[in-house]
mmCIF file of C-alpha atoms and ligand atoms in Angstrom:
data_model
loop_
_atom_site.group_PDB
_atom_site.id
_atom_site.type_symbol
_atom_site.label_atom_id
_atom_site.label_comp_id
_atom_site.label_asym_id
_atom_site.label_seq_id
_atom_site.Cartn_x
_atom_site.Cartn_y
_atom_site.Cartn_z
ATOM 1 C CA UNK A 1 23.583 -17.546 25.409
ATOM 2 C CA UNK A 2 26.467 -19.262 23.067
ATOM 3 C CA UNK A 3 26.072 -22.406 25.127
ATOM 4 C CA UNK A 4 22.344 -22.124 24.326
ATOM 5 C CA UNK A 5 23.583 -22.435 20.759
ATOM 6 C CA UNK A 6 25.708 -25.398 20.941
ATOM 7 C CA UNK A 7 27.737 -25.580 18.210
ATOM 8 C CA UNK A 8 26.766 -22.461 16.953
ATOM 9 C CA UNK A 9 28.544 -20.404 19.424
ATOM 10 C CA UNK A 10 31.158 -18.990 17.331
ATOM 11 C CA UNK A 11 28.608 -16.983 15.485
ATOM 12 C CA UNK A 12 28.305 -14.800 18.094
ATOM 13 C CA UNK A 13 32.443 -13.951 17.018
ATOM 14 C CA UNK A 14 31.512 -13.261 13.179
ATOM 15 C CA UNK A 15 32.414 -10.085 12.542
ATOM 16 C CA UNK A 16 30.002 -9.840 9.897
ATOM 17 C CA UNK A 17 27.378 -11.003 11.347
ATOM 18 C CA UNK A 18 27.705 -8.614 14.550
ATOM 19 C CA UNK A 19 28.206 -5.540 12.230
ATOM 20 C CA UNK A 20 24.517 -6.629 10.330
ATOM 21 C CA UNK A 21 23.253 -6.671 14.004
ATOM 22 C CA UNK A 22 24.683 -3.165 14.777
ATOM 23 C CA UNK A 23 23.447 -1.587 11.304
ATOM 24 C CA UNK A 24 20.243 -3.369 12.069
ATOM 25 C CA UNK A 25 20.302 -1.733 15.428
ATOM 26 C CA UNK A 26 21.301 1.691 14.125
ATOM 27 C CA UNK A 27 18.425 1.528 11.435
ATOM 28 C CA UNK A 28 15.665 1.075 14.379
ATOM 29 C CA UNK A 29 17.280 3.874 16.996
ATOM 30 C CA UNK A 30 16.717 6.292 13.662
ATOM 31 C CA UNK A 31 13.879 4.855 12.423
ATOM 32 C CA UNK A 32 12.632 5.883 16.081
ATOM 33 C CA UNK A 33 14.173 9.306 15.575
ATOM 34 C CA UNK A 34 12.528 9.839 12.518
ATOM 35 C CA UNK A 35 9.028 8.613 13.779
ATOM 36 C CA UNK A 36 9.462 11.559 16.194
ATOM 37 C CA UNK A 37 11.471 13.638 14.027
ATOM 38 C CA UNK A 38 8.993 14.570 11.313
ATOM 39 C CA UNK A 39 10.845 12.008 9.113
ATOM 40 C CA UNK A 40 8.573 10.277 6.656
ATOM 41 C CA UNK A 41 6.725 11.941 4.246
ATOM 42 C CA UNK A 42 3.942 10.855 1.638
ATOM 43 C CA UNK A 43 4.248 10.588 -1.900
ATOM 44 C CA UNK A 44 1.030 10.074 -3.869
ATOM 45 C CA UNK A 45 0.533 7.930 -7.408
ATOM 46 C CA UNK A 46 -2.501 8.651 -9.257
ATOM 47 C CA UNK A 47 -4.794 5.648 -10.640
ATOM 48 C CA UNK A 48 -6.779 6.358 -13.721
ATOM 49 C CA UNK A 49 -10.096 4.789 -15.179
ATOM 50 C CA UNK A 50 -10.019 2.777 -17.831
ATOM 51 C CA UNK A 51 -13.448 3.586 -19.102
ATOM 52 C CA UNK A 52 -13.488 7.066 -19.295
ATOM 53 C CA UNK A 53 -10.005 8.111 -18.347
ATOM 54 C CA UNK A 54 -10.855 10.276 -15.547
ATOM 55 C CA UNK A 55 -8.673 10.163 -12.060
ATOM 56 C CA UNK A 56 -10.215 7.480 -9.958
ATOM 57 C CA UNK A 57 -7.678 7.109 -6.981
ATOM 58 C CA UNK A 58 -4.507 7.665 -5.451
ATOM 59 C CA UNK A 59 -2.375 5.637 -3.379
ATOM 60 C CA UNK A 60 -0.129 6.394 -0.725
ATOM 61 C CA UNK A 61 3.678 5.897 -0.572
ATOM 62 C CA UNK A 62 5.819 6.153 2.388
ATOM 63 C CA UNK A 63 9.634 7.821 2.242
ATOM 64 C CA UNK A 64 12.114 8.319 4.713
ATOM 65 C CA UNK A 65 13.939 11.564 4.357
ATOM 66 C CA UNK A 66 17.105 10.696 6.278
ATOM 67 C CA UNK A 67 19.680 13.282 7.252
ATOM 68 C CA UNK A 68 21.966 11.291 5.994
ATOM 69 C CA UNK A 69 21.323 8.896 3.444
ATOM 70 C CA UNK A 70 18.888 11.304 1.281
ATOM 71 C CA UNK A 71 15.739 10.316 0.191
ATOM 72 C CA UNK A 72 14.885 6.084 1.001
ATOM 73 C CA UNK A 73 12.191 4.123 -0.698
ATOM 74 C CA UNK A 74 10.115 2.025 1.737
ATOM 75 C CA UNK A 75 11.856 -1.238 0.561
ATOM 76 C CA UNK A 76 14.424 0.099 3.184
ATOM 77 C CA UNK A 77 12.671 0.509 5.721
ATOM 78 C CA UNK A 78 8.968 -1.509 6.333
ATOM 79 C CA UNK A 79 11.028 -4.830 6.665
ATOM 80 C CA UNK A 80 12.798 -3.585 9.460
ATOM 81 C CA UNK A 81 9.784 -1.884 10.943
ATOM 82 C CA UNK A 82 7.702 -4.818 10.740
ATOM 83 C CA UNK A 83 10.248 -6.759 12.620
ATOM 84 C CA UNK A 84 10.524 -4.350 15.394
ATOM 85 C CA UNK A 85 7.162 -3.492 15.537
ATOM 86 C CA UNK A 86 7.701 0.275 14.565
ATOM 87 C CA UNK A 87 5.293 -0.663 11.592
ATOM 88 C CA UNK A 88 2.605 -0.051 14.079
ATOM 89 C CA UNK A 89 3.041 3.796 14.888
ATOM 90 C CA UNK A 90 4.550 3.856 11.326
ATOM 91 C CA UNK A 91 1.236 2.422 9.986
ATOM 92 C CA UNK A 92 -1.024 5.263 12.415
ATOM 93 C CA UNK A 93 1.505 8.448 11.510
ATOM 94 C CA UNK A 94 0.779 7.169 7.493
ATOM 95 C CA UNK A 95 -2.773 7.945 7.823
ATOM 96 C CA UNK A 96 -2.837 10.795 10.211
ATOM 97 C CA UNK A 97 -0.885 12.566 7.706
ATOM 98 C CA UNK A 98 -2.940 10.933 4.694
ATOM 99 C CA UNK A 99 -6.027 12.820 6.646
ATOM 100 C CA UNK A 100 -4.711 15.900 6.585
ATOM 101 C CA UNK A 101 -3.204 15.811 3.343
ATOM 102 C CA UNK A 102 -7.127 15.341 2.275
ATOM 103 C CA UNK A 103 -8.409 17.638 4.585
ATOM 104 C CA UNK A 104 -6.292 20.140 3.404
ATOM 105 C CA UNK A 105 -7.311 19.439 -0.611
ATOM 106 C CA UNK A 106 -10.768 19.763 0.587
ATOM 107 C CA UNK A 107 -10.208 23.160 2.165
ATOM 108 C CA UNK A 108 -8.708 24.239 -1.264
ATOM 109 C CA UNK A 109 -11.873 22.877 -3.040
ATOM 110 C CA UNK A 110 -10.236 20.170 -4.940
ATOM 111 C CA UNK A 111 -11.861 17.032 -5.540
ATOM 112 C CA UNK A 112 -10.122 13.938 -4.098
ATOM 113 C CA UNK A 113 -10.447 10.879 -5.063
ATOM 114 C CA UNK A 114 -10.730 8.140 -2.675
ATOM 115 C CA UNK A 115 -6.963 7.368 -1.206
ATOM 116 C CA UNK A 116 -5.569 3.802 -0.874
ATOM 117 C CA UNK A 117 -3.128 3.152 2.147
ATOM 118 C CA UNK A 118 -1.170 0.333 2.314
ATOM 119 C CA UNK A 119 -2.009 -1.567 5.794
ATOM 120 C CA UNK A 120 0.549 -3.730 7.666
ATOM 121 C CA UNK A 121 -1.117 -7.148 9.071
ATOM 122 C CA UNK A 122 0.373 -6.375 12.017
ATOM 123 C CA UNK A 123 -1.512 -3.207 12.479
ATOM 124 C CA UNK A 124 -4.896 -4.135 10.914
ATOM 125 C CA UNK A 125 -5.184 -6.950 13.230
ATOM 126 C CA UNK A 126 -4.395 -4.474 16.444
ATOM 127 C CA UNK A 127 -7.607 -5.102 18.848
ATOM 128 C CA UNK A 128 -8.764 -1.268 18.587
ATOM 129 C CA UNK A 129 -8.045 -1.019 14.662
ATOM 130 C CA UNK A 130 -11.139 0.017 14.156
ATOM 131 C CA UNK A 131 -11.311 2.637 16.823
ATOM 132 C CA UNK A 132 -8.583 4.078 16.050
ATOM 133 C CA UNK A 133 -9.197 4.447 12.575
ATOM 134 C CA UNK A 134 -12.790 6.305 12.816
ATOM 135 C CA UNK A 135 -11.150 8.219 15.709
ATOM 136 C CA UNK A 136 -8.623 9.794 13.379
ATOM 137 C CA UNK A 137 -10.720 10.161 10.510
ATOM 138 C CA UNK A 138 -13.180 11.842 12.565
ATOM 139 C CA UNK A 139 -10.906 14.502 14.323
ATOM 140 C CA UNK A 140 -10.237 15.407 10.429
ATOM 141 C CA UNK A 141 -13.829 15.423 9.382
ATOM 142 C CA UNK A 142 -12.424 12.808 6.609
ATOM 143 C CA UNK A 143 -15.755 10.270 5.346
ATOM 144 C CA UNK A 144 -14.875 7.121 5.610
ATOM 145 C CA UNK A 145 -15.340 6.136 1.791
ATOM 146 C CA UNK A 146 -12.709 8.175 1.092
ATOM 147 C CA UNK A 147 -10.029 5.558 2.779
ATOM 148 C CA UNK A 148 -9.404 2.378 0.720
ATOM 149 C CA UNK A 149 -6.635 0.030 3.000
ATOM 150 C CA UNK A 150 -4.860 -2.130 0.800
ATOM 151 C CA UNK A 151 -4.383 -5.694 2.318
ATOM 152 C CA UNK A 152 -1.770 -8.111 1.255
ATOM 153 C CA UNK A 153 -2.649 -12.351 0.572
ATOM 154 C CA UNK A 154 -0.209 -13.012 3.473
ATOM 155 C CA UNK A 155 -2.938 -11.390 6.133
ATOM 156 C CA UNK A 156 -5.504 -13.639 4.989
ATOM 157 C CA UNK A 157 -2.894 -16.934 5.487
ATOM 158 C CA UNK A 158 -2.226 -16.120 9.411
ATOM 159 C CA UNK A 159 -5.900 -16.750 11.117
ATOM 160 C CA UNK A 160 -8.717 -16.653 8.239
ATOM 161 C CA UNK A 161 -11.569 -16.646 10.327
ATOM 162 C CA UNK A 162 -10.529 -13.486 12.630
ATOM 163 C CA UNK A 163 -8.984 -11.522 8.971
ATOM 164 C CA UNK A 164 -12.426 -12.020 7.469
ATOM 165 C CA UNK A 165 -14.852 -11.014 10.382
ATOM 166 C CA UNK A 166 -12.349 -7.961 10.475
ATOM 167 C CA UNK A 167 -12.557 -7.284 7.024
ATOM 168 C CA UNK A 168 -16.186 -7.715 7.116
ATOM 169 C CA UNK A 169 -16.119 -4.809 10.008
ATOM 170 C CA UNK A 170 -14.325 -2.488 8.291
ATOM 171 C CA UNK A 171 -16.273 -2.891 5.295
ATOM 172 C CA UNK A 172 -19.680 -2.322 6.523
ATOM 173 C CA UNK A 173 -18.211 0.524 8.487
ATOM 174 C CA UNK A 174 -17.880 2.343 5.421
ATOM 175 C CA UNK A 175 -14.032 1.904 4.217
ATOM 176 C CA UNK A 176 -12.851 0.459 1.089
ATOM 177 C CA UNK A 177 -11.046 -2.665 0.965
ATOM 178 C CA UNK A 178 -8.257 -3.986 -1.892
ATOM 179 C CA UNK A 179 -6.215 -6.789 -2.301
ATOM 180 C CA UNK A 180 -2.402 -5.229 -3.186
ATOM 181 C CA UNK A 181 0.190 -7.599 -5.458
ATOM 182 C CA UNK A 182 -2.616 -9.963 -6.015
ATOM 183 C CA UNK A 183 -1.261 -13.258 -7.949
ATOM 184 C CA UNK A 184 1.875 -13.073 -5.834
ATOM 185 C CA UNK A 185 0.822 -14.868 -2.813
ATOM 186 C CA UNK A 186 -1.417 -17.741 -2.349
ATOM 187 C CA UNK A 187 -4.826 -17.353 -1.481
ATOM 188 C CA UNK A 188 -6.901 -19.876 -2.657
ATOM 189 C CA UNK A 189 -9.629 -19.038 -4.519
ATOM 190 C CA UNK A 190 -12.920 -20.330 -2.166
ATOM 191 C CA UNK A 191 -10.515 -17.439 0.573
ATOM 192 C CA UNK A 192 -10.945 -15.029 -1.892
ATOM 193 C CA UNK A 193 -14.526 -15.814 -2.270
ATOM 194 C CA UNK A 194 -15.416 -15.247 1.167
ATOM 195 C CA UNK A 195 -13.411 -11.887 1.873
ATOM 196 C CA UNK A 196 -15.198 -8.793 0.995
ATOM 197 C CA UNK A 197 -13.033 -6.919 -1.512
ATOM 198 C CA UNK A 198 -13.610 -3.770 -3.619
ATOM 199 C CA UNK A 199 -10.704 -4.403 -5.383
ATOM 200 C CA UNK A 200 -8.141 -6.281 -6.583
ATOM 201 C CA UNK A 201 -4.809 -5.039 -7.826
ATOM 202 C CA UNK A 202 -2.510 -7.433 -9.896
ATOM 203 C CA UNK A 203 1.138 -7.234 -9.351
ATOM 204 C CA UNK A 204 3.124 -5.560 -11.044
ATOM 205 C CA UNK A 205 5.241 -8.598 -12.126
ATOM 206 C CA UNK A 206 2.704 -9.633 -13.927
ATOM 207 C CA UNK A 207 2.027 -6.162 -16.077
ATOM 208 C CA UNK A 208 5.213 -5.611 -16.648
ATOM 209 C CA UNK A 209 5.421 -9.129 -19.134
ATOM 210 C CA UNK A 210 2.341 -8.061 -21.576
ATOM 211 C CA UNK A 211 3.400 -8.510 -24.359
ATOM 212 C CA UNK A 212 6.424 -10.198 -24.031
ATOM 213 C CA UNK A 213 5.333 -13.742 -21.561
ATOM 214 C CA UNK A 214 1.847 -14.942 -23.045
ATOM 215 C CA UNK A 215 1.459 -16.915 -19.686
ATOM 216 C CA UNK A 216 1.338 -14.000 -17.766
ATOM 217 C CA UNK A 217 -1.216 -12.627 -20.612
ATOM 218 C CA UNK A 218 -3.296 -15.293 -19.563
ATOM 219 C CA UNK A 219 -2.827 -14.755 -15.831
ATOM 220 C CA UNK A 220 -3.951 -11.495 -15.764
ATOM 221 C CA UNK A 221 -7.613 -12.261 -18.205
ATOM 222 C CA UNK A 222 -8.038 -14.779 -15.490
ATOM 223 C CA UNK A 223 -7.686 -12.199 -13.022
ATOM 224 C CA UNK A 224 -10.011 -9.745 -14.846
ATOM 225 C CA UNK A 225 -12.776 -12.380 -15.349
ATOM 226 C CA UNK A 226 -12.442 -13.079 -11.950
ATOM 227 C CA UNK A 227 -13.108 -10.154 -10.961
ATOM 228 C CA UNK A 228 -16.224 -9.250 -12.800
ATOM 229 C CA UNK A 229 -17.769 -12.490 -11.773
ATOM 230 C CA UNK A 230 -17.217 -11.893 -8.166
ATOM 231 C CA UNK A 231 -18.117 -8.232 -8.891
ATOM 232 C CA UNK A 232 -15.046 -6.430 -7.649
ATOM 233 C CA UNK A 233 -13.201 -3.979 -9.248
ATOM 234 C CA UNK A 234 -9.546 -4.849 -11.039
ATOM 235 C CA UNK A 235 -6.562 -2.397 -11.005
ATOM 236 C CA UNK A 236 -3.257 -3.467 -12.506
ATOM 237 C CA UNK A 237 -0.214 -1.904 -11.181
ATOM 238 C CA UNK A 238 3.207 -0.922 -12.885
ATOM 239 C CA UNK A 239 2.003 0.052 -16.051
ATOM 240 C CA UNK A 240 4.871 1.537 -17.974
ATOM 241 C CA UNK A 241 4.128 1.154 -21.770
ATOM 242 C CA UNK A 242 1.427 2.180 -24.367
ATOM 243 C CA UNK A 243 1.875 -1.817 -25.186
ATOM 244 C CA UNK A 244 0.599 -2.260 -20.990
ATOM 245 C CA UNK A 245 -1.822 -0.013 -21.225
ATOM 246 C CA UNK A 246 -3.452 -0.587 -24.624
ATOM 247 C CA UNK A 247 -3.868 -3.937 -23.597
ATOM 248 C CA UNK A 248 -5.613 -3.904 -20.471
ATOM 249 C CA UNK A 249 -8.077 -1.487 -21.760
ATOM 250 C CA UNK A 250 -9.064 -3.675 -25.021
ATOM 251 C CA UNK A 251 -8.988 -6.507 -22.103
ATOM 252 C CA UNK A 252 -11.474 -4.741 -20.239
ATOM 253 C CA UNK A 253 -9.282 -3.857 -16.619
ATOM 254 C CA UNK A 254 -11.097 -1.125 -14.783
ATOM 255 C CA UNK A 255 -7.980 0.857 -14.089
ATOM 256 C CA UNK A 256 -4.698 1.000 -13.959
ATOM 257 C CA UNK A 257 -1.911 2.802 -11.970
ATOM 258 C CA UNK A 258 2.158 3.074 -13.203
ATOM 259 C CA UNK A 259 4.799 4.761 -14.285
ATOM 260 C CA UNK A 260 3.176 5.628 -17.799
ATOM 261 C CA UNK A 261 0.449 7.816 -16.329
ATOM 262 C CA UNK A 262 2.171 8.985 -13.257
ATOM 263 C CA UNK A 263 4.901 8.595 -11.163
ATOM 264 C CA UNK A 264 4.260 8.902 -6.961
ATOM 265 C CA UNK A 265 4.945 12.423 -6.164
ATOM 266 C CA UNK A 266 4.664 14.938 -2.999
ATOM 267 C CA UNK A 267 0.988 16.580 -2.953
ATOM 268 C CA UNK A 268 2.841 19.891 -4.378
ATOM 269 C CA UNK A 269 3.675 18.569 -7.564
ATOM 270 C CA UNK A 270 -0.197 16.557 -8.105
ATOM 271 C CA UNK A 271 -2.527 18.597 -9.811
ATOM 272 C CA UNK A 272 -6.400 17.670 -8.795
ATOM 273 C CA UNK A 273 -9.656 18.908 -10.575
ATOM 274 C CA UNK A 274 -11.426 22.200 -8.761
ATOM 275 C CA UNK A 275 -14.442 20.972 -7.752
ATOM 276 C CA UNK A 276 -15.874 23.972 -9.686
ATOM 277 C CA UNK A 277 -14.409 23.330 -12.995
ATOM 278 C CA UNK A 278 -15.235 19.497 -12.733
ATOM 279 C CA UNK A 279 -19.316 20.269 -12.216
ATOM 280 C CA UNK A 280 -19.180 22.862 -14.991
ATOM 281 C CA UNK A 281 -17.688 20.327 -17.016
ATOM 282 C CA UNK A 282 -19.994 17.693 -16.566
ATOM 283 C CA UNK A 283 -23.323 19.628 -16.946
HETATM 284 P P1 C2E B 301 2.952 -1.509 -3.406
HETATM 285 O O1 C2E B 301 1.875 -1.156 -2.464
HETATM 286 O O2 C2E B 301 2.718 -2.653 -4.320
HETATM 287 O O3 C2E B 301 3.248 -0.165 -4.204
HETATM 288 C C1 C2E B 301 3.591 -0.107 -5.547
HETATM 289 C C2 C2E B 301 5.074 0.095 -5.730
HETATM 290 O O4 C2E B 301 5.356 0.076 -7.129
HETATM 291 C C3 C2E B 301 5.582 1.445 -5.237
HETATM 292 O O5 C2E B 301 6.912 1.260 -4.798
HETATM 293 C C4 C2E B 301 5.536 2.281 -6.495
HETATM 294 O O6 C2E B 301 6.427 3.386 -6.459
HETATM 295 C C5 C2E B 301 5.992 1.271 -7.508
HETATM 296 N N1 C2E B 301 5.538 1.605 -8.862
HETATM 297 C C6 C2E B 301 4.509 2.382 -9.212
HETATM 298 N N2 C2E B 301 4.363 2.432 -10.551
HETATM 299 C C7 C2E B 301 5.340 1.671 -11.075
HETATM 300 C C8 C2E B 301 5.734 1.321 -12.416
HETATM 301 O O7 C2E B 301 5.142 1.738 -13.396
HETATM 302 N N3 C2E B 301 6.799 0.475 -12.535
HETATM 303 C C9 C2E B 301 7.488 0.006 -11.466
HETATM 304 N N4 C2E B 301 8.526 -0.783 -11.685
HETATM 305 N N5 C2E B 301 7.135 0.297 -10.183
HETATM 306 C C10 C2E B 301 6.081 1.116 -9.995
HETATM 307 P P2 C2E B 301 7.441 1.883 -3.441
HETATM 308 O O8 C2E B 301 6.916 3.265 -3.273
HETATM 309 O O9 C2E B 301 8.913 1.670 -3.419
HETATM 310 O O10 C2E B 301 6.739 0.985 -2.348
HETATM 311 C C11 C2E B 301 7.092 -0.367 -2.214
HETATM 312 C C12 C2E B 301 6.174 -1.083 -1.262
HETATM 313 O O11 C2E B 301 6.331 -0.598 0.072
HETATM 314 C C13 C2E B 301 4.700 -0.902 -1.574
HETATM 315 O O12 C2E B 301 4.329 -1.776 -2.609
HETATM 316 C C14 C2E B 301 4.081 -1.254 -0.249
HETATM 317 O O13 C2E B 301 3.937 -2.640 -0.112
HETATM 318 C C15 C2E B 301 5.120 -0.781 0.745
HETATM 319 N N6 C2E B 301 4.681 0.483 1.347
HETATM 320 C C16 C2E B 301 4.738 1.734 0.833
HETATM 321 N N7 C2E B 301 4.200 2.635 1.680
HETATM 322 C C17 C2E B 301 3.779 1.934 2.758
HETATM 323 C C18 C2E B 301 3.120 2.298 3.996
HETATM 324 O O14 C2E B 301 2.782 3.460 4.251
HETATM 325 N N8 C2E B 301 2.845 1.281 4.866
HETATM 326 C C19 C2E B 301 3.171 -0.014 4.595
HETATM 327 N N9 C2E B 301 2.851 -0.956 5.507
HETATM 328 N N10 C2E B 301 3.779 -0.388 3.459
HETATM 329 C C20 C2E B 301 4.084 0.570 2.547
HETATM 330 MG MG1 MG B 302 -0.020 -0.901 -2.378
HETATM 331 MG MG1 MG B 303 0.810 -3.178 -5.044
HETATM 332 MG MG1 MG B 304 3.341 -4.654 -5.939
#
């Protein structure tokens, strides 16, 4: 194998590099642990309505609780378990759990919302996706329209034709669809035309300049004339300020998701409307 790499051979001697490997290596056998461990847990961030305020989503947040190293953000993790694959049974124990979660709100007559998942490429282009999917949500009695997957630009770059008849599956089956960090990748804009989308979400790094970058001001009016034109639904994420907020809603965003309105959190510490109240209310 060093001969294989020429020159390069005395890499294979850097200590450095061949303690990365071993951390790297370490990481996966507990990553594998926790997958069978009871490990990750959900967190769930509410998304509010712009026009009349009202709780209009929530989106789901992986977190490792390691026995060792505390509580880790998925920044820590999903890189590594994309590149070993683990992202896959990762991706499937994220929405088992996000179906009972809902199940179990339902069974407490709370009204949810419909709950956004974030979906690995890797997984949503798995031949029995779709299978597996309604299989799950049917052993939970969960509706379809009550899953939105959240789909990154990059899946669209990797084979267009396959992503969209995919999409276009999943769609009529029933399921929302949203475009996460939109802006930050590079879709063109006849792509984006031609995948079916009930949302799209800007990124964060552009929010978090309003006020402060008139560029990226600009940017995200663009982004909400965009998306009334093409008739899909615009969330902005990482709203942190009054400034943010105040903003979007004179701008006329559909909703909005961040810091400022609520933080993720575990399903103990979210507070949904009872189904009673909320119809008592409204008449
Ligand atoms: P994302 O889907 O864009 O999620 C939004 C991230 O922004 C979350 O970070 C959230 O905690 C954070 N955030 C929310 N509000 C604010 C705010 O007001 N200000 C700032 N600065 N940040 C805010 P988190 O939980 O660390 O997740 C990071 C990324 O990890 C997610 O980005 C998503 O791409 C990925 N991820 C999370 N859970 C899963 C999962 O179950 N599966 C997969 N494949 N990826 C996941
Ligand atoms: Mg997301
Ligand atoms: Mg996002
Ligand atoms: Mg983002």
């Amino acid at each position: 194998r060093a001969k294989a790499r020429g020159k390069n051979c005395y890499e294979l001697y850097n200590p450095l590099q061949t303690e990365e490997t071993l951390h790297a290596f370490q990481m996966e056998q507990d990553l594998r642990l926790a997958l069978a461990h009871d490990q990750l847990l959900l967190h769930f961030q509410p998304q509010f309505s712009l026009t009349n305020q009202s709780l209009c989503g929530l989106e789901v947040l992986v977190r490792w609780q390691h026995p060792e190293k505390g509580m880790m953000p998925p920044g820590q993790f999903i890189p590594l378990a994309e590149e070993t694959n683990l992202i896959i049974p990762l991706g499937w124990l994220v929405i088992e759990k996000t179906c009972q979660q809902i199940l179990s709100w339902q069974e407490q007559n709370l009204m949810v919302p419909p709950v956004a998942v974030n979906i690995s490429p890797k997984q949503l282009m798995e031949t029995d996706f779709l299978q597996h999917l309604n299989q799950l949500l049917g052993k939970y009695g969960i509706a379809h329209e009550q899953i939105e997957l959240e789909i990154t630009e990059s899946l669209i770059l990797q084979d267009p034709e396959n992503v969209i008849q995919r999409l276009n599956t999943l769609q009529a089956a029933g399921y929302r669809l949203a475009l996460d960090d939109f802006g930050t990748g590079y879709s063109s804009l006849s792509r984006l035309k031609q995948i079916p989308l009930d949302r799209l979400k800007i990124d964060y790094s552009f929010t978090r300049d309003i006020g402060k970058d008139p560029k990226d001001e600009a940017i995200i009016l663009t982004v909400i004339a965009l998306g009334k034109s093409l008739n899909i639904e615009v969330l902005a994420e990482g709203v942190e300020t009054q400034e943010q907020y105040l903003f979007l809603k004179h701008h006329g965003c559909d909703s909005v998701q961040g810091y400022l309105l609520g933080h993720p959190v575990a399903s103990e510490d979210l507070t949904l409307p009872n189904e009673l109240v909320a119809t008592k209310g409204s008449v």
